[in-house]
XYZ file of C-alpha atoms in Angstrom:
521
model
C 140.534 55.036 102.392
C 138.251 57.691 101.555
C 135.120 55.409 102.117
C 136.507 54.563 105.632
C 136.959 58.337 106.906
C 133.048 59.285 105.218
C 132.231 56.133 107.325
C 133.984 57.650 110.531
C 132.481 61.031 109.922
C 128.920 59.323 109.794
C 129.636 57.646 112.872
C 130.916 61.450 114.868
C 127.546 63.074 114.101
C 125.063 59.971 114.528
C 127.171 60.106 118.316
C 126.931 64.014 118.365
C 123.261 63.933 118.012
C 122.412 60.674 119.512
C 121.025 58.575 117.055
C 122.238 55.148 118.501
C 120.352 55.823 121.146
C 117.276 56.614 119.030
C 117.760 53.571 117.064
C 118.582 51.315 120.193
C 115.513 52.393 122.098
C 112.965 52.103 119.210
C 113.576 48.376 119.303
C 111.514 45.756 121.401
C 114.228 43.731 122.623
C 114.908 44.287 126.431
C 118.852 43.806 125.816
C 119.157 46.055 122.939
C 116.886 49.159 124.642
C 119.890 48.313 127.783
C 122.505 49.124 125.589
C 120.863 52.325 123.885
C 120.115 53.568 127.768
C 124.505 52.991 128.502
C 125.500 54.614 125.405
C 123.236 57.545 126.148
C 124.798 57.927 128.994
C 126.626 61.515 130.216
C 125.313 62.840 126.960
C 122.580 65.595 126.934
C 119.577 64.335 124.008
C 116.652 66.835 125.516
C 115.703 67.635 122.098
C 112.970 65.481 120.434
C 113.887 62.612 118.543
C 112.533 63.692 115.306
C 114.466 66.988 115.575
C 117.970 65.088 116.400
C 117.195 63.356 113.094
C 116.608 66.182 111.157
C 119.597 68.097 112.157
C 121.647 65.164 111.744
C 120.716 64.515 108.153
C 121.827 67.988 107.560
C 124.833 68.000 109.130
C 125.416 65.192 106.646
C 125.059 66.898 103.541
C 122.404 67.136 100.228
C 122.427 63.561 100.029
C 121.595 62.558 103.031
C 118.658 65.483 103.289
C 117.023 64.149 99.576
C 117.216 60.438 101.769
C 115.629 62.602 104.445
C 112.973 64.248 102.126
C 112.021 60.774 100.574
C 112.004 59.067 103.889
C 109.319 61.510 104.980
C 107.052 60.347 102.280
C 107.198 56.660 103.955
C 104.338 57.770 106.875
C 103.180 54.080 106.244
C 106.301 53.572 108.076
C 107.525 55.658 110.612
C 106.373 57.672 113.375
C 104.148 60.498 112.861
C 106.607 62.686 114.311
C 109.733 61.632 112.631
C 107.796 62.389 109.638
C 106.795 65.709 110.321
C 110.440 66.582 111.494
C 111.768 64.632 108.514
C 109.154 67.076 105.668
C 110.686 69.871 107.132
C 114.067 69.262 105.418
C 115.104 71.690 102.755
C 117.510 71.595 100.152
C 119.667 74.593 101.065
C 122.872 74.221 98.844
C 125.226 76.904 97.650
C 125.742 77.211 93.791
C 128.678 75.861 92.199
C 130.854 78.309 90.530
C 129.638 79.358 86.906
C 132.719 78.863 84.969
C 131.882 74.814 86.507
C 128.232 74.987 84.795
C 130.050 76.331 81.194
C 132.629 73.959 81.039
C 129.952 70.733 81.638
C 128.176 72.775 78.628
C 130.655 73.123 76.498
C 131.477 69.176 76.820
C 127.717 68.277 76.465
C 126.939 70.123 73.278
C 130.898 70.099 71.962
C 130.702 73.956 71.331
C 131.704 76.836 72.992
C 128.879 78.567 75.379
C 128.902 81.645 73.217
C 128.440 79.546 70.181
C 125.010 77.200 71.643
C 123.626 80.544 73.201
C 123.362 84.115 71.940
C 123.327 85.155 75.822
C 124.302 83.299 78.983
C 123.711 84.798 82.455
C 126.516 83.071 84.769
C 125.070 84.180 87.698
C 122.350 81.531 88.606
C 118.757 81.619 89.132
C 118.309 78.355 91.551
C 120.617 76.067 93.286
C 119.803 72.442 94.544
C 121.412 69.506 95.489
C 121.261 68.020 92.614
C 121.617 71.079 89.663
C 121.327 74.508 89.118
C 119.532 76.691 87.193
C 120.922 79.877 84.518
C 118.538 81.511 82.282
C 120.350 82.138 78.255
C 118.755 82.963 74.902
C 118.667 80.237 72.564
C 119.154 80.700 68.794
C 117.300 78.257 66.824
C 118.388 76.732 63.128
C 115.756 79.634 61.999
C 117.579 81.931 63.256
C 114.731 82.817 65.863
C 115.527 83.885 69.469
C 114.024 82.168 72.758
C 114.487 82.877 76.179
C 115.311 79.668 78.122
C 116.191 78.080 81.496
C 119.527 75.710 81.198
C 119.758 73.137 84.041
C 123.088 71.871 84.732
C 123.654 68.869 87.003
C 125.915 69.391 89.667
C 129.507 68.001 88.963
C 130.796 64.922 90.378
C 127.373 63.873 91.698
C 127.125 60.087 90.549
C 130.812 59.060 92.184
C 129.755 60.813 95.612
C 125.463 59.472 95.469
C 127.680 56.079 94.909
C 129.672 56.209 97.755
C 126.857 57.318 99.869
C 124.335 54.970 98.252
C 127.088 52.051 99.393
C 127.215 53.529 102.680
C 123.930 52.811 103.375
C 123.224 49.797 101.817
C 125.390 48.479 105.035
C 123.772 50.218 107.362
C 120.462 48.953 106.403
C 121.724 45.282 105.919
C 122.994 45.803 109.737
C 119.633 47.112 111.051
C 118.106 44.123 109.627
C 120.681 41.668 111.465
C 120.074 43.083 114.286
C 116.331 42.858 114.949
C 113.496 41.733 113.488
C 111.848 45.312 114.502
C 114.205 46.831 112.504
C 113.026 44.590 109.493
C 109.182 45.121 109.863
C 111.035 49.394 108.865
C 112.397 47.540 105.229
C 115.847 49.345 105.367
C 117.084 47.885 102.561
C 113.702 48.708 100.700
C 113.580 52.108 101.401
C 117.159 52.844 100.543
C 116.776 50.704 97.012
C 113.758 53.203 96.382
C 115.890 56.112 97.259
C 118.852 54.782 95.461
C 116.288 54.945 92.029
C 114.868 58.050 92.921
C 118.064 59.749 92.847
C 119.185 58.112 89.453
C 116.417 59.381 88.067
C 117.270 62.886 88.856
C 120.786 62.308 87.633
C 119.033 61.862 84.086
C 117.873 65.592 82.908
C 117.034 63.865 79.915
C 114.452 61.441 81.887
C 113.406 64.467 83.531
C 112.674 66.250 80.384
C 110.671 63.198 78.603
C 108.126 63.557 81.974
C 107.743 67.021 81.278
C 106.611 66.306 77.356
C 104.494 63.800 78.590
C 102.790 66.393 81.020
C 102.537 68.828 78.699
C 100.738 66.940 76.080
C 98.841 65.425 78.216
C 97.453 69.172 79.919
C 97.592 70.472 76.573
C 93.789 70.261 76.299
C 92.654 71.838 79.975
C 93.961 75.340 79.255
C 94.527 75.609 83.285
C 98.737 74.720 84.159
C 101.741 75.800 81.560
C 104.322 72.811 81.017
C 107.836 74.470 79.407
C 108.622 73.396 75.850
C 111.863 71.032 75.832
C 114.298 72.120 73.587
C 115.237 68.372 72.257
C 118.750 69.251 70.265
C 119.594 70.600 73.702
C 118.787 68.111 76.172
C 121.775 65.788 77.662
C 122.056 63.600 80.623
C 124.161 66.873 82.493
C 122.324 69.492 80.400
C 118.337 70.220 79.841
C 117.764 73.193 78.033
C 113.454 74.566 78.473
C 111.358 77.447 77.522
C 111.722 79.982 80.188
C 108.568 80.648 82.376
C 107.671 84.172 83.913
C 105.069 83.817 86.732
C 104.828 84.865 90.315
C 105.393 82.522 93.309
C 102.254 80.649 94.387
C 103.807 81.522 98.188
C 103.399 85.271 97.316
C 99.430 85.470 98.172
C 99.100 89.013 98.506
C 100.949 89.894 95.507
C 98.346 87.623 93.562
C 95.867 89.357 94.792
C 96.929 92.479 94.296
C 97.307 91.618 90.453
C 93.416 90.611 90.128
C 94.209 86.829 90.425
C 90.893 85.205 91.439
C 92.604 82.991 94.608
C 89.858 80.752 94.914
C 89.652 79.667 91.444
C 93.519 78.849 91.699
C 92.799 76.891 94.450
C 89.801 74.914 92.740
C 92.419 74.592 89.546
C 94.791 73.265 91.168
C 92.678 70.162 92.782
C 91.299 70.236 89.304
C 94.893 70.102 87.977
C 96.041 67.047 90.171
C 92.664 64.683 90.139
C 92.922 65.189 86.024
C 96.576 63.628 85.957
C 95.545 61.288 88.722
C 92.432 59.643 87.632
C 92.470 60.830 83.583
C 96.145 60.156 83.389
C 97.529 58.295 85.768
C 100.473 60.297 85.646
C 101.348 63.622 88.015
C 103.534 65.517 89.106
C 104.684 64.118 92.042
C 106.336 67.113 93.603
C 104.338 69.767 93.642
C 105.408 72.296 96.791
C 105.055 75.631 95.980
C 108.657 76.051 95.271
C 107.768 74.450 91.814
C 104.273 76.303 91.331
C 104.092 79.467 90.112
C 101.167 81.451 88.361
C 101.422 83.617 85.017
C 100.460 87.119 84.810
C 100.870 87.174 81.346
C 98.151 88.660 79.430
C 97.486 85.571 77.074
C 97.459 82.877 79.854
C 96.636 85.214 83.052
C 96.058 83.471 85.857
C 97.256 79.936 85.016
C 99.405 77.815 86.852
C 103.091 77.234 85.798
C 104.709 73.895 86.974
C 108.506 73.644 87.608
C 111.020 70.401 87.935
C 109.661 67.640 86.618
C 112.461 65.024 88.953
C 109.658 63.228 90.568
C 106.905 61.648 88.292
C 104.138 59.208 89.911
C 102.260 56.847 87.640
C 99.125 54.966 88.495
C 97.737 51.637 86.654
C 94.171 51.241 86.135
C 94.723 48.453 89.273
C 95.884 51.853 91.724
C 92.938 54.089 90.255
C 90.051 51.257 91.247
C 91.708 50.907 94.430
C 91.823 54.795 95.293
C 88.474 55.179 93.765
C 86.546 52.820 95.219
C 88.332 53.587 99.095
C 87.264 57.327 98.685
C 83.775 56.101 97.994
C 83.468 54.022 100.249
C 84.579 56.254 102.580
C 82.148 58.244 102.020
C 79.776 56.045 101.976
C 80.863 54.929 105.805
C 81.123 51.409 104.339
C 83.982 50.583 106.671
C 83.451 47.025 105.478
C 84.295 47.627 101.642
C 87.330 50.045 102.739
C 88.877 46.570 104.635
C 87.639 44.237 101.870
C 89.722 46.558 99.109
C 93.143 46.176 101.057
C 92.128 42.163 101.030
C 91.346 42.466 97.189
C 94.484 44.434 96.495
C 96.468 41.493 97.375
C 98.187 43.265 99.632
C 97.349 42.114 103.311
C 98.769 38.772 104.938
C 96.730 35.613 104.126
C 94.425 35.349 107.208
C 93.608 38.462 107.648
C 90.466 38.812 109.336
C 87.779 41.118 107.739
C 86.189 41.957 110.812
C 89.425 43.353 112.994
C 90.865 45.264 109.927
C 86.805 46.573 109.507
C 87.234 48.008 113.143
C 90.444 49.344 112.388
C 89.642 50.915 109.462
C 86.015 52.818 111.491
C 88.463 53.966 114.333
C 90.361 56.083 111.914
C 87.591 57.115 109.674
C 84.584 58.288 111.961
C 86.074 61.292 113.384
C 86.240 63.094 110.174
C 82.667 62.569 109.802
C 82.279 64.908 112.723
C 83.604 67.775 110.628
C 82.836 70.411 108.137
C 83.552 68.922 104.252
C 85.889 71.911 104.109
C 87.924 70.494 106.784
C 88.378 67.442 105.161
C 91.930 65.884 104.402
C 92.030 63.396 101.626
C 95.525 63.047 101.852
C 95.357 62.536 105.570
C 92.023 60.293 105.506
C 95.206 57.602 102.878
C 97.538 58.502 104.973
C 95.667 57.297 108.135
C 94.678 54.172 106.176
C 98.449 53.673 105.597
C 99.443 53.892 109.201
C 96.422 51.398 110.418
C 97.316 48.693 107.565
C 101.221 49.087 108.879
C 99.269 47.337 112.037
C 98.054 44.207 109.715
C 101.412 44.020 107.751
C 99.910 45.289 104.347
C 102.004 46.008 101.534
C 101.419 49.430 100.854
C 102.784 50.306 96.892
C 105.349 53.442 96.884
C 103.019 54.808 93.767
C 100.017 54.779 96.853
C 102.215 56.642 99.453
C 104.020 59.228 96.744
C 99.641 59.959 95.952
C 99.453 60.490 99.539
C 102.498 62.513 100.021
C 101.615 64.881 96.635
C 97.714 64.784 97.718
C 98.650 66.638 101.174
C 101.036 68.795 99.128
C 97.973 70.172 97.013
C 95.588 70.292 100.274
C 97.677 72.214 101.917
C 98.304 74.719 99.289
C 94.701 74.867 98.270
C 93.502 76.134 101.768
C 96.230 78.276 102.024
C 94.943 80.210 98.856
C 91.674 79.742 100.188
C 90.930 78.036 103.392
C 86.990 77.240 102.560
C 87.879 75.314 99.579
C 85.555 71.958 99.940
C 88.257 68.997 98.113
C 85.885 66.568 98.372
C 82.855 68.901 95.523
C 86.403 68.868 93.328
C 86.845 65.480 93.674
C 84.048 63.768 93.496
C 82.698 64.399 89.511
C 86.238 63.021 88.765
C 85.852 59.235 90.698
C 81.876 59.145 89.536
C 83.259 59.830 85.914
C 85.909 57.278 86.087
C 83.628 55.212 88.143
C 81.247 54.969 85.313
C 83.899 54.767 82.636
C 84.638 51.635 84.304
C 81.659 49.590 83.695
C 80.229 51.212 80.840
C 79.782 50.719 77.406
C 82.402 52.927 76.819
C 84.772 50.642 78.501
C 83.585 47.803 76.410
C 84.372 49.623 72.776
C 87.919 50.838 73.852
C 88.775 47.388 74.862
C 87.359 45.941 71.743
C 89.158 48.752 70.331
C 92.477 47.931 71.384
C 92.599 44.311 71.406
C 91.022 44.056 67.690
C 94.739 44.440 66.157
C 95.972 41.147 68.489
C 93.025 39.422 67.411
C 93.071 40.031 63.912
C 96.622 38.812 63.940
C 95.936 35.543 65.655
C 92.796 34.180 64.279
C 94.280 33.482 60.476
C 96.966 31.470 62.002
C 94.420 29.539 64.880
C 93.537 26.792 62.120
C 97.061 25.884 61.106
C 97.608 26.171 64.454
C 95.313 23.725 65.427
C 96.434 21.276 62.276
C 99.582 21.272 63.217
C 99.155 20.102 67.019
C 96.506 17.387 66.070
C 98.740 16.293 63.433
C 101.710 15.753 66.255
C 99.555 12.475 67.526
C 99.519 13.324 70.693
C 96.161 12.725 72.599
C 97.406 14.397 75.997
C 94.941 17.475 76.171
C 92.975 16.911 73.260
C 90.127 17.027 75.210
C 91.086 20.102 77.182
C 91.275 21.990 73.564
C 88.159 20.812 71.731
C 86.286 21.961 75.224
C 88.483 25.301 74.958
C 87.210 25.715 71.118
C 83.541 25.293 72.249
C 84.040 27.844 74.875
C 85.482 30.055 72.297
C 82.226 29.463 69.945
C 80.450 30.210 72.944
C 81.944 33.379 73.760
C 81.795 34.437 70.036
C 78.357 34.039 69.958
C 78.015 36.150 73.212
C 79.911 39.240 71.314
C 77.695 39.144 68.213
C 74.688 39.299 69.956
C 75.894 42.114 72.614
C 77.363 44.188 68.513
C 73.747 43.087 67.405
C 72.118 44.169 70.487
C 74.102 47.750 70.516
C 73.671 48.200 66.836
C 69.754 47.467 67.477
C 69.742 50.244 70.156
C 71.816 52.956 68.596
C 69.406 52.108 64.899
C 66.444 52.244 67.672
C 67.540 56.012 68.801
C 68.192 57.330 65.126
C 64.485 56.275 64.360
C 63.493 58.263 67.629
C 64.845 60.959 66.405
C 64.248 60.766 62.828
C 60.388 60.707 64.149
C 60.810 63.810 66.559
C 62.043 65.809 63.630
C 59.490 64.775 61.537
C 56.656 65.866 64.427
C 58.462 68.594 64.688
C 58.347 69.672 61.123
């Protein structure tokens, strides 16, 4: 019953702020835009399409504004100005009452509050959607005290996200009855994408693991503070962290005003994200300035704090040669390369001409090339890209647009801190080091490296192996594997003289220097 009357309540405000008709006139189909211009009818829709959309995602609740939120990441597949409308959606959500937050607690950790804490503020900090925030001092088995943040999911979240989740899973499976322009949008696609994005942020536990990661992997640049996890408190409901004091990165003035070099925050923080991105291949993926916040703390003055740890984007070493090369190529104005990387990538329709994408590609790019480096948008130079390959079909990899979507985040903020900053001079030593790390020798003694364990393990057991097959009788590909074993001979000989050849050079440079020093002597 209950699913029926959230489905007629969905159905009130798409009417109230005209949605069918938005839906019904996006669509090519001369009978379907008839019956979006009927039902539109006597009603007043003056206000922009994008806007109705907006407002009616908040009218339906947190849910349906985190669906809102992620859709706006998808600019590979929706209007540019649904998706400005749609990144203007916040998460405005009244706290939950504190005794709520003590009882889940108390049923997490099996104690009494007073007994896991020696403090507990029950007025919260934050409220979201999808948890809340109280700060509490911890008491460790040492008997040490530590001020921390406890994060409490919000109560009865997975039964309603379930409901909702259902909801539209329909919806989208209509749209994509209805007309094949609906289906070029991938309803069901995007809501299976949203559907794991929120069960991720259901786990605090998952969200916790992505901040260790991130904080061992930063440990090393001394520039952004990651909160410790508190492991014997962490729970799906419950994530207990070290608590962080730092400023808003929103409050500019206030920096300022507390000697904060600006324009060295803004360089750290492009520093920040091309280090996860290209060193990594794992950042933070939601990075708006609600979640940034800089320390004034004498021992770590000036560093950058990062907050909710929800949204994590990971990159293979496929997605970092792909973004790599397109920025150089870029550029580089070598159009041609930018069209033959979305062939590579597997991604475009077979058929695909090089030449059309080519002069799709050159419409988009040459007008930045008119402006100052300063003015430069990385983030909008992908996100262009993404738009013009929606035009060729091309299979653009959520990882690629959540980049996009994180890239503008840290653009934006970087020029607001200060507006001269040049991304691409930040940028650039980080591709041409990965670029070389590539095809380097480097490259060649980590893969060595790693695959010497597999190869130690097989090669005892390749000549019982091969007994044991030639003993079968069967002649059926004998020839296929004696060619294979003189390929493998081959190759072997290859690799010891490439070792040879390196261990000539490096013995070559310690003579060098042995007879500099002598000289020198």
């Amino acid at each position: 019953m209950t699913h029926y009357l959230r489905a007629a309540v969905i159905l009130w405000i798409v009417l109230r702020y005209g949605l069918d008709e938005l839906v019904l006139s996006s669509f090519k189909r001369r009978w379907l835009r008839t019956i979006g211009r009927i039902v539109a009818f006597g009603r007043r829709l003056d206000a922009p399409r994008g806007q109705r959309l907006r407002e009616a995602l908040e009218a339906l609740g947190p849910i349906y504004v985190k669906f809102g939120q992620v859709l706006s990441t998808r600019r590979d597949l929706l209007p540019p100005d649904i998706a400005d409308e749609l990144a203007r959606l916040q998460d405005r959500v009244p706290p939950f009452p504190s005794e709520v937050a003590v009882n889940i607690i108390e049923r997490a950790f099996r104690s009494p509050v007073d007994t896991v804490f020696a403090s507990f503020e029950h007025v919260p900090v934050a409220s979201a959607s999808i948890a809340q925030v109280h700060f509490a001092t911890l008491r460790l088995r040492s008997g040490e005290l530590r001020e921390v943040a406890v994060k409490v999911l919000r109560p009865g979240m997975l039964n309603v996200i379930e409901k909702d989740l259902d909801l539209m899973r329909t919806m989208a499976g209509w749209m994509e009855n209805v007309s094949q322009d609906a289906r070029r949008l991938k309803p069901r696609e995007v809501v299976a994408e949203f559907d794991k994005y929120l069960h991720d942020e259901l786990d605090l536990v998952r969200e916790a693991a992505n901040a260790a990661q991130l904080r061992r992997n930063m440990a090393g640049l001394n520039l952004v503070l990651i909160p410790e996890m508190y492991w014997d408190f962490c729970h799906p409901e419950v994530m207990v962290m070290e608590r962080m004091k730092g400023v808003p990165i929103s409050q500019v003035e206030r920096l300022r005003d507390a000697g904060v070099d600006v324009r060295q925050l803004a360089r750290d923080g492009v520093t920040i994200f091309f280090t996860q991105v290209f060193r990594d291949g794992f950042f933070h993926a939601d990075m708006h300035p609600g979640n940034i916040q800089v320390s004034l703390e004498p021992g770590t003055f000036g560093r950058y704090i990062s907050l909710d740890f929800g949204i994590i984007g990971t990159l293979t070493e496929f997605d970092k040669e792909y973004l790599a090369q397109n920025f150089t190529a870029f550029f580089r104005r070598d159009y041609k390369r930018v069209a033959e990387l979305h062939i590579e990538s597997g991604w475009v329709p077979p058929g695909t001409r090089v030449d059309e994408l080519e002069g799709a590609v050159r419409t988009v790019c040459e007008p930045y090339f008119d402006r100052p480096l300063k003015e430069l948008s990385l983030g909008m130079v992908l996100m262009r890209l993404f738009q013009t390959s929606r035009r060729f079909n091309v299979e653009i990899q959520p990882q690629l647009v959540l980049l996009q979507k994180t890239l503008l985040n840290i653009e934006g903020l970087g020029r607001e801190l200060d507006p001269d900053l040049d991304l691409w001079a930040t940028a650039k030593p980080f591709l041409e080091r990965w670029m070389v790390d590539q095809i380097g020798p480097r490259r060649l003694f980590d893969e060595l490296r790693d695959q010497a364990p597999r190869y130690a393990k097989i090669l005892p057991d390749l000549p019982r192996l091969l007994y044991t097959y030639l003993q079968r009788g069967h002649d059926d590909g004998r020839g296929e594997l004696l060619e294979m074993l003189r390929d493998e001979r081959r190759a072997n000989r290859r690799l010891r003289g490439v070792v040879y050849l390196g261990l000539g050079f490096a013995l070559g440079l310690l003579a060098m220097q042995g007879l500099l020093h002598l000289r020198m002597a």
